[in-house]
XYZ file of C-alpha atoms in Angstrom:
294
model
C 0.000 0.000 0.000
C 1.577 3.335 -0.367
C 1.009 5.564 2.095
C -0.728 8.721 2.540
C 0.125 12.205 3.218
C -0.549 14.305 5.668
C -1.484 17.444 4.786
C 1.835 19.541 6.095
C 4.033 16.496 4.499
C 2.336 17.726 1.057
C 2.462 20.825 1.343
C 6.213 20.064 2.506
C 6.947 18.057 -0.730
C 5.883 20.621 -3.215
C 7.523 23.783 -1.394
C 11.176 21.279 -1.555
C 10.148 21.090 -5.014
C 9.625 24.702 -5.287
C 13.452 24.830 -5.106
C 14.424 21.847 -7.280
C 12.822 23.455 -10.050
C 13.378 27.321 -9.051
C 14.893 27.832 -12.139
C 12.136 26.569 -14.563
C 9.656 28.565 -12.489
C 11.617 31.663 -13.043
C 11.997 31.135 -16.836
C 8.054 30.392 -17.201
C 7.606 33.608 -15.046
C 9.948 35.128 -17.321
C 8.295 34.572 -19.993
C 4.934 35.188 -18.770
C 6.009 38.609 -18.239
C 7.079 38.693 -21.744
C 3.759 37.666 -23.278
C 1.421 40.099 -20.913
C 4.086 42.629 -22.677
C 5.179 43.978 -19.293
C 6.725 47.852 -20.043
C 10.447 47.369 -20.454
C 13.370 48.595 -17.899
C 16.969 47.740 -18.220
C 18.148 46.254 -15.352
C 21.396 47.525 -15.162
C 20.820 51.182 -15.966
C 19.166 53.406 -13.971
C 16.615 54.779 -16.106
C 13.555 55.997 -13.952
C 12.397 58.805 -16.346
C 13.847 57.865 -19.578
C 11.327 56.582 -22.510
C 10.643 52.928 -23.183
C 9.799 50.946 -26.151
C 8.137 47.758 -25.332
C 8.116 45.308 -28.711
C 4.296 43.402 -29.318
C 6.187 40.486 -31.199
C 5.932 38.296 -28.743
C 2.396 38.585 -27.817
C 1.362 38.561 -31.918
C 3.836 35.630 -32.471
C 2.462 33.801 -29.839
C -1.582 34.081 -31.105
C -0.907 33.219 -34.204
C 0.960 30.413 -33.388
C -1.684 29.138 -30.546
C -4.687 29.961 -33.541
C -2.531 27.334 -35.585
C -2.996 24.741 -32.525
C -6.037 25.056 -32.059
C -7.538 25.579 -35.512
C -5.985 21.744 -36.352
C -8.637 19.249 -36.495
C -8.399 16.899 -33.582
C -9.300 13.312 -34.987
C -9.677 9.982 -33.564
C -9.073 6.556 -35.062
C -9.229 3.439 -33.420
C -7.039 1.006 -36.310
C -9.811 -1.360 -37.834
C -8.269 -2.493 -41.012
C -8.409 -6.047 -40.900
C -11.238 -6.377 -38.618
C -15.241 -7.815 -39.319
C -18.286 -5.529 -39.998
C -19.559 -5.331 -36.664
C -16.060 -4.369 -34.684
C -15.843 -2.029 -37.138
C -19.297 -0.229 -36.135
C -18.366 -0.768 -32.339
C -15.077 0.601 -33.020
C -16.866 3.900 -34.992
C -19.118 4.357 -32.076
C -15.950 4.548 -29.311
C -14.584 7.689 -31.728
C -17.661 9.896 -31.733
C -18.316 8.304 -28.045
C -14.708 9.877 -27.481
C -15.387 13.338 -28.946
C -19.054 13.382 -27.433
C -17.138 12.934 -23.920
C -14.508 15.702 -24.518
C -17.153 18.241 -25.976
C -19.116 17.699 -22.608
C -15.919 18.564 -21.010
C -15.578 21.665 -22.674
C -19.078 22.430 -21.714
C -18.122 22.136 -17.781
C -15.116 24.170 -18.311
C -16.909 26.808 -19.627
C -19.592 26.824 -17.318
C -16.454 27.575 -15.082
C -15.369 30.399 -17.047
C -12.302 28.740 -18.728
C -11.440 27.795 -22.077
C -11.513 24.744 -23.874
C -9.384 21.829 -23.083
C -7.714 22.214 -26.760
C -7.162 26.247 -26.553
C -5.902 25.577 -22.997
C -3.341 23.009 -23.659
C -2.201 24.611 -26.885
C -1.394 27.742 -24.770
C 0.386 26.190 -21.862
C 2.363 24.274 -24.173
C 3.481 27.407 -26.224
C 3.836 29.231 -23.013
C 5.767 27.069 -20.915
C 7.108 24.253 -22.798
C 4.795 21.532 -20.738
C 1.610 20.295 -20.523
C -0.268 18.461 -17.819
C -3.335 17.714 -15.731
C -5.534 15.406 -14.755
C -8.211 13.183 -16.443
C -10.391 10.614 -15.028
C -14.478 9.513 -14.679
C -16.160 11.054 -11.798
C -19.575 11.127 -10.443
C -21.386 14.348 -9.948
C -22.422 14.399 -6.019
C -25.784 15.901 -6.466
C -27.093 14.553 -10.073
C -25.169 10.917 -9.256
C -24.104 11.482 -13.129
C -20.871 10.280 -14.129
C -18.917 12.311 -16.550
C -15.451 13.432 -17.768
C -13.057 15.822 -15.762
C -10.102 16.690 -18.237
C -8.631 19.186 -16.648
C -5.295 21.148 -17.830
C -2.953 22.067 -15.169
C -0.551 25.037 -15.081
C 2.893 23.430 -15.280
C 3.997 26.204 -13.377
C 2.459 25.348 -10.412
C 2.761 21.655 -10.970
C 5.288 19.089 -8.360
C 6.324 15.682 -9.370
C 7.883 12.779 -8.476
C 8.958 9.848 -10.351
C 9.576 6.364 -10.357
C 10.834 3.619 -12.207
C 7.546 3.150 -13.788
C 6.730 6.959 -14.158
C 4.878 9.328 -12.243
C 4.806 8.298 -8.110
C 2.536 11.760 -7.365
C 1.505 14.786 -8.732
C 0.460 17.713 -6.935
C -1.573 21.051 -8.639
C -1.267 23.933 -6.298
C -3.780 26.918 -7.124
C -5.332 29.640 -5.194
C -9.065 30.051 -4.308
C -11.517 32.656 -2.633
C -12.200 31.235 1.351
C -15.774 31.700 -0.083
C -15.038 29.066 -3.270
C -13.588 26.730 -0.505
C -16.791 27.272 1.565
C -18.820 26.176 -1.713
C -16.603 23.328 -2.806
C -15.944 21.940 0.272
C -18.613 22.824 3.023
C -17.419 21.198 5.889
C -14.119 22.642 6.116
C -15.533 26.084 7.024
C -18.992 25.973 8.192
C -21.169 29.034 8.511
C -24.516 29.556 10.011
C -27.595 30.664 7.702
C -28.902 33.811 7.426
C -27.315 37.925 7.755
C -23.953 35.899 8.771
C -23.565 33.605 5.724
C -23.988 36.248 3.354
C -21.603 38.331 5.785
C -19.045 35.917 5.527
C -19.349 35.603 1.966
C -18.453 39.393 1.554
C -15.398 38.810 3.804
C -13.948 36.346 2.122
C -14.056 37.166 -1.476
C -10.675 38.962 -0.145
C -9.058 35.682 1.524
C -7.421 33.808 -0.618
C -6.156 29.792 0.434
C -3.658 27.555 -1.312
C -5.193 24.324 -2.389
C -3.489 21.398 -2.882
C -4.939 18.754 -5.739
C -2.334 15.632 -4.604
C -2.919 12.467 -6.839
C -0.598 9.528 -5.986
C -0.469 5.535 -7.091
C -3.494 5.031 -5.491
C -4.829 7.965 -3.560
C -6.586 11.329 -4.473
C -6.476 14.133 -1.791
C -7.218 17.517 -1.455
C -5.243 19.600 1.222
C -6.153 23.164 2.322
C -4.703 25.186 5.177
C -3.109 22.591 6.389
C -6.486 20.244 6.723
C -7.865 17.298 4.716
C -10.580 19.168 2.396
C -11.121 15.900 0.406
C -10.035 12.783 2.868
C -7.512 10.031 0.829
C -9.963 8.589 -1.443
C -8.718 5.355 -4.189
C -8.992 6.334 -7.362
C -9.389 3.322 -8.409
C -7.083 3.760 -11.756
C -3.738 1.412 -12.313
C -1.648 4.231 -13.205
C -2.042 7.777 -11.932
C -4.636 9.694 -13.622
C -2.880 12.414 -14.897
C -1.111 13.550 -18.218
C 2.076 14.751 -18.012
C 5.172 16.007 -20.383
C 7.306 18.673 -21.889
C 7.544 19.446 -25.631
C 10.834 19.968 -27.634
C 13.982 17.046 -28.398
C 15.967 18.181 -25.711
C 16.208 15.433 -22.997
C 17.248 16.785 -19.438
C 21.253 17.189 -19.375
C 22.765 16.388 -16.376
C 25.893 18.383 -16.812
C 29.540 17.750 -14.284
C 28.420 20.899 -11.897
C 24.799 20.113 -11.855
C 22.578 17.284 -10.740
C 19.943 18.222 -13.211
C 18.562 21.192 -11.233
C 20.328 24.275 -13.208
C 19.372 22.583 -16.284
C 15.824 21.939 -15.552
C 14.653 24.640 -17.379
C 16.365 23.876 -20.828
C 13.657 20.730 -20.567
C 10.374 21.710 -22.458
C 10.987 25.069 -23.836
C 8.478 27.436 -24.731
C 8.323 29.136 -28.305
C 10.289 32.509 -26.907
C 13.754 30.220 -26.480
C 15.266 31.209 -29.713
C 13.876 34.909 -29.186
C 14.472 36.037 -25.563
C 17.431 38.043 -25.938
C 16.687 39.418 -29.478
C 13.094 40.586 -27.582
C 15.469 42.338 -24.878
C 18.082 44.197 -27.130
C 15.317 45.239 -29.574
C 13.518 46.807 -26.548
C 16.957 48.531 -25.320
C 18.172 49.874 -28.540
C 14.525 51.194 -29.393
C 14.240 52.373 -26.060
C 17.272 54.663 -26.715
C 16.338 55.994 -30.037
C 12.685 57.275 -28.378
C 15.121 59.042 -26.017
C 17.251 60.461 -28.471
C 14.660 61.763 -30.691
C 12.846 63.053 -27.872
């Protein structure tokens, strides 16, 4: 059996992984920064009242190249060459029962105000060079319904571990209102009815929790502020039910001065690799010539 977690020992795993991967986090945030075109300063000038040219190119070169993801058509064919009449038909009816199950997954995530699965993981992978997230049947707790969750993760706020046969755990950090928590998860912080729910609810729009989405061999588990807000349930699945991986044909290098850490963040680059420090001189040089001319 493997065992399970408390909720400080999780939260303790993915802040030592914080570190490990420091350096990928910094060049995701990097290039975040890059794509919400964030005004440019050079950093080793002091320049507080000089004019600044920030360049758009890598804003525009990243939509068009996202539009070209997700405009693809996404097929699915289940190999039925050689096969009889009737395992053809049941093999046509798993394909469209396939895309009937993702396009009722895109219908949940929009009723949760995010975009498709497709547009998502076409921009995570431009952005940040990886792609994960989990995917597995669940049952909705008030309809009994069972349905798909396909859900893209951030891989910046994504910890790992591996194994010899792949993924040991995988842990999605993200940040949520006390009042989503309340909603989600309405034992962890119960409220009376009445002036002081709807009190409450005001207050803690503001308060903001780390949640912890932990998925293991065999366990699911969701930790918040330290407490179990989903208690270690099976999953049921052989294998972890997650999707994880980086894009790109560079393998991770483990160099003589480095264990693999410093060179974490060559490993599933992002489409701004070959273009980072042409962005940065273009935005110095143009920088000065507003300042000239002015």
């Amino acid at each position: 059996a493997v065992p399970i977690p408390t909720p400080k020992q999780i939260e303790t795993l993915v802040a030592s992984f914080d570190i490990y991967a420091g350096d990928l986090r910094k060049r995701m945030e990097d290039d975040w920064q890059r794509l919400v075109l964030t005004p440019f300063v050079d950093q080793d000038e002091n320049d507080e009242g000089y004019r600044h040219y920030t360049s758009n190119e890598p804003q525009t070169y990243f939509n068009t190249f996202v539009a070209k993801l997700v405009s693809a058509t996404l097929n699915f064919r289940i190999p039925v060459a050689k096969a009889q009449r009737k395992k053809r038909e049941r093999e046509a009816a798993k394909e469209r029962f396939i895309t009937g199950l993702l396009a009722q997954n895109d219908e949940r995530l929009a009723r949760l105000g995010e975009q498709p699965l497709k547009t998502t993981l076409a921009s995570l992978i431009a952005l940040r060079g990886w792609y994960c997230g989990r995917c597995y049947l669940t049952k909705d707790p008030v309809s009994g319904e069972t349905y798909l969750d396909a859900t893209p993760w951030d891989p910046m706020h994504v910890s790992w571990g591996m194994g010899p046969r792949g993924l040991k755990w995988a842990c999605h950090k993200s940040k949520k209102t006390k009042a989503e928590v309340r909603a989600e998860y309405p034992s962890l912080y119960p409220v009376a009815s009445g002036d002081e729910y709807f009190a409450s609810l005001e207050q803690d729009d503001v308060t903001e929790l780390d949640v912890y989405d932990w998925w293991d061999e065999e366990n699911n588990i969701v930790a918040i502020d330290g407490m179990y807000a989903k208690e270690p349930i099976p999953h049921g699945s052989p294998n972890i039910p997650t999707f994880f991986g980086n894009v790109g044909l560079l393998p991770l290098i483990r160099s003589l001065n480095s264990l693999g850490r410093n060179n974490l963040k060559h490993q599933g680059e992002s489409i701004f690799a070959l273009n980072r420090g042409i962005y940065d001189e273009l935005n110095l040089v143009m920088s000065t010539m507003l300042q000239l001319v002015a």
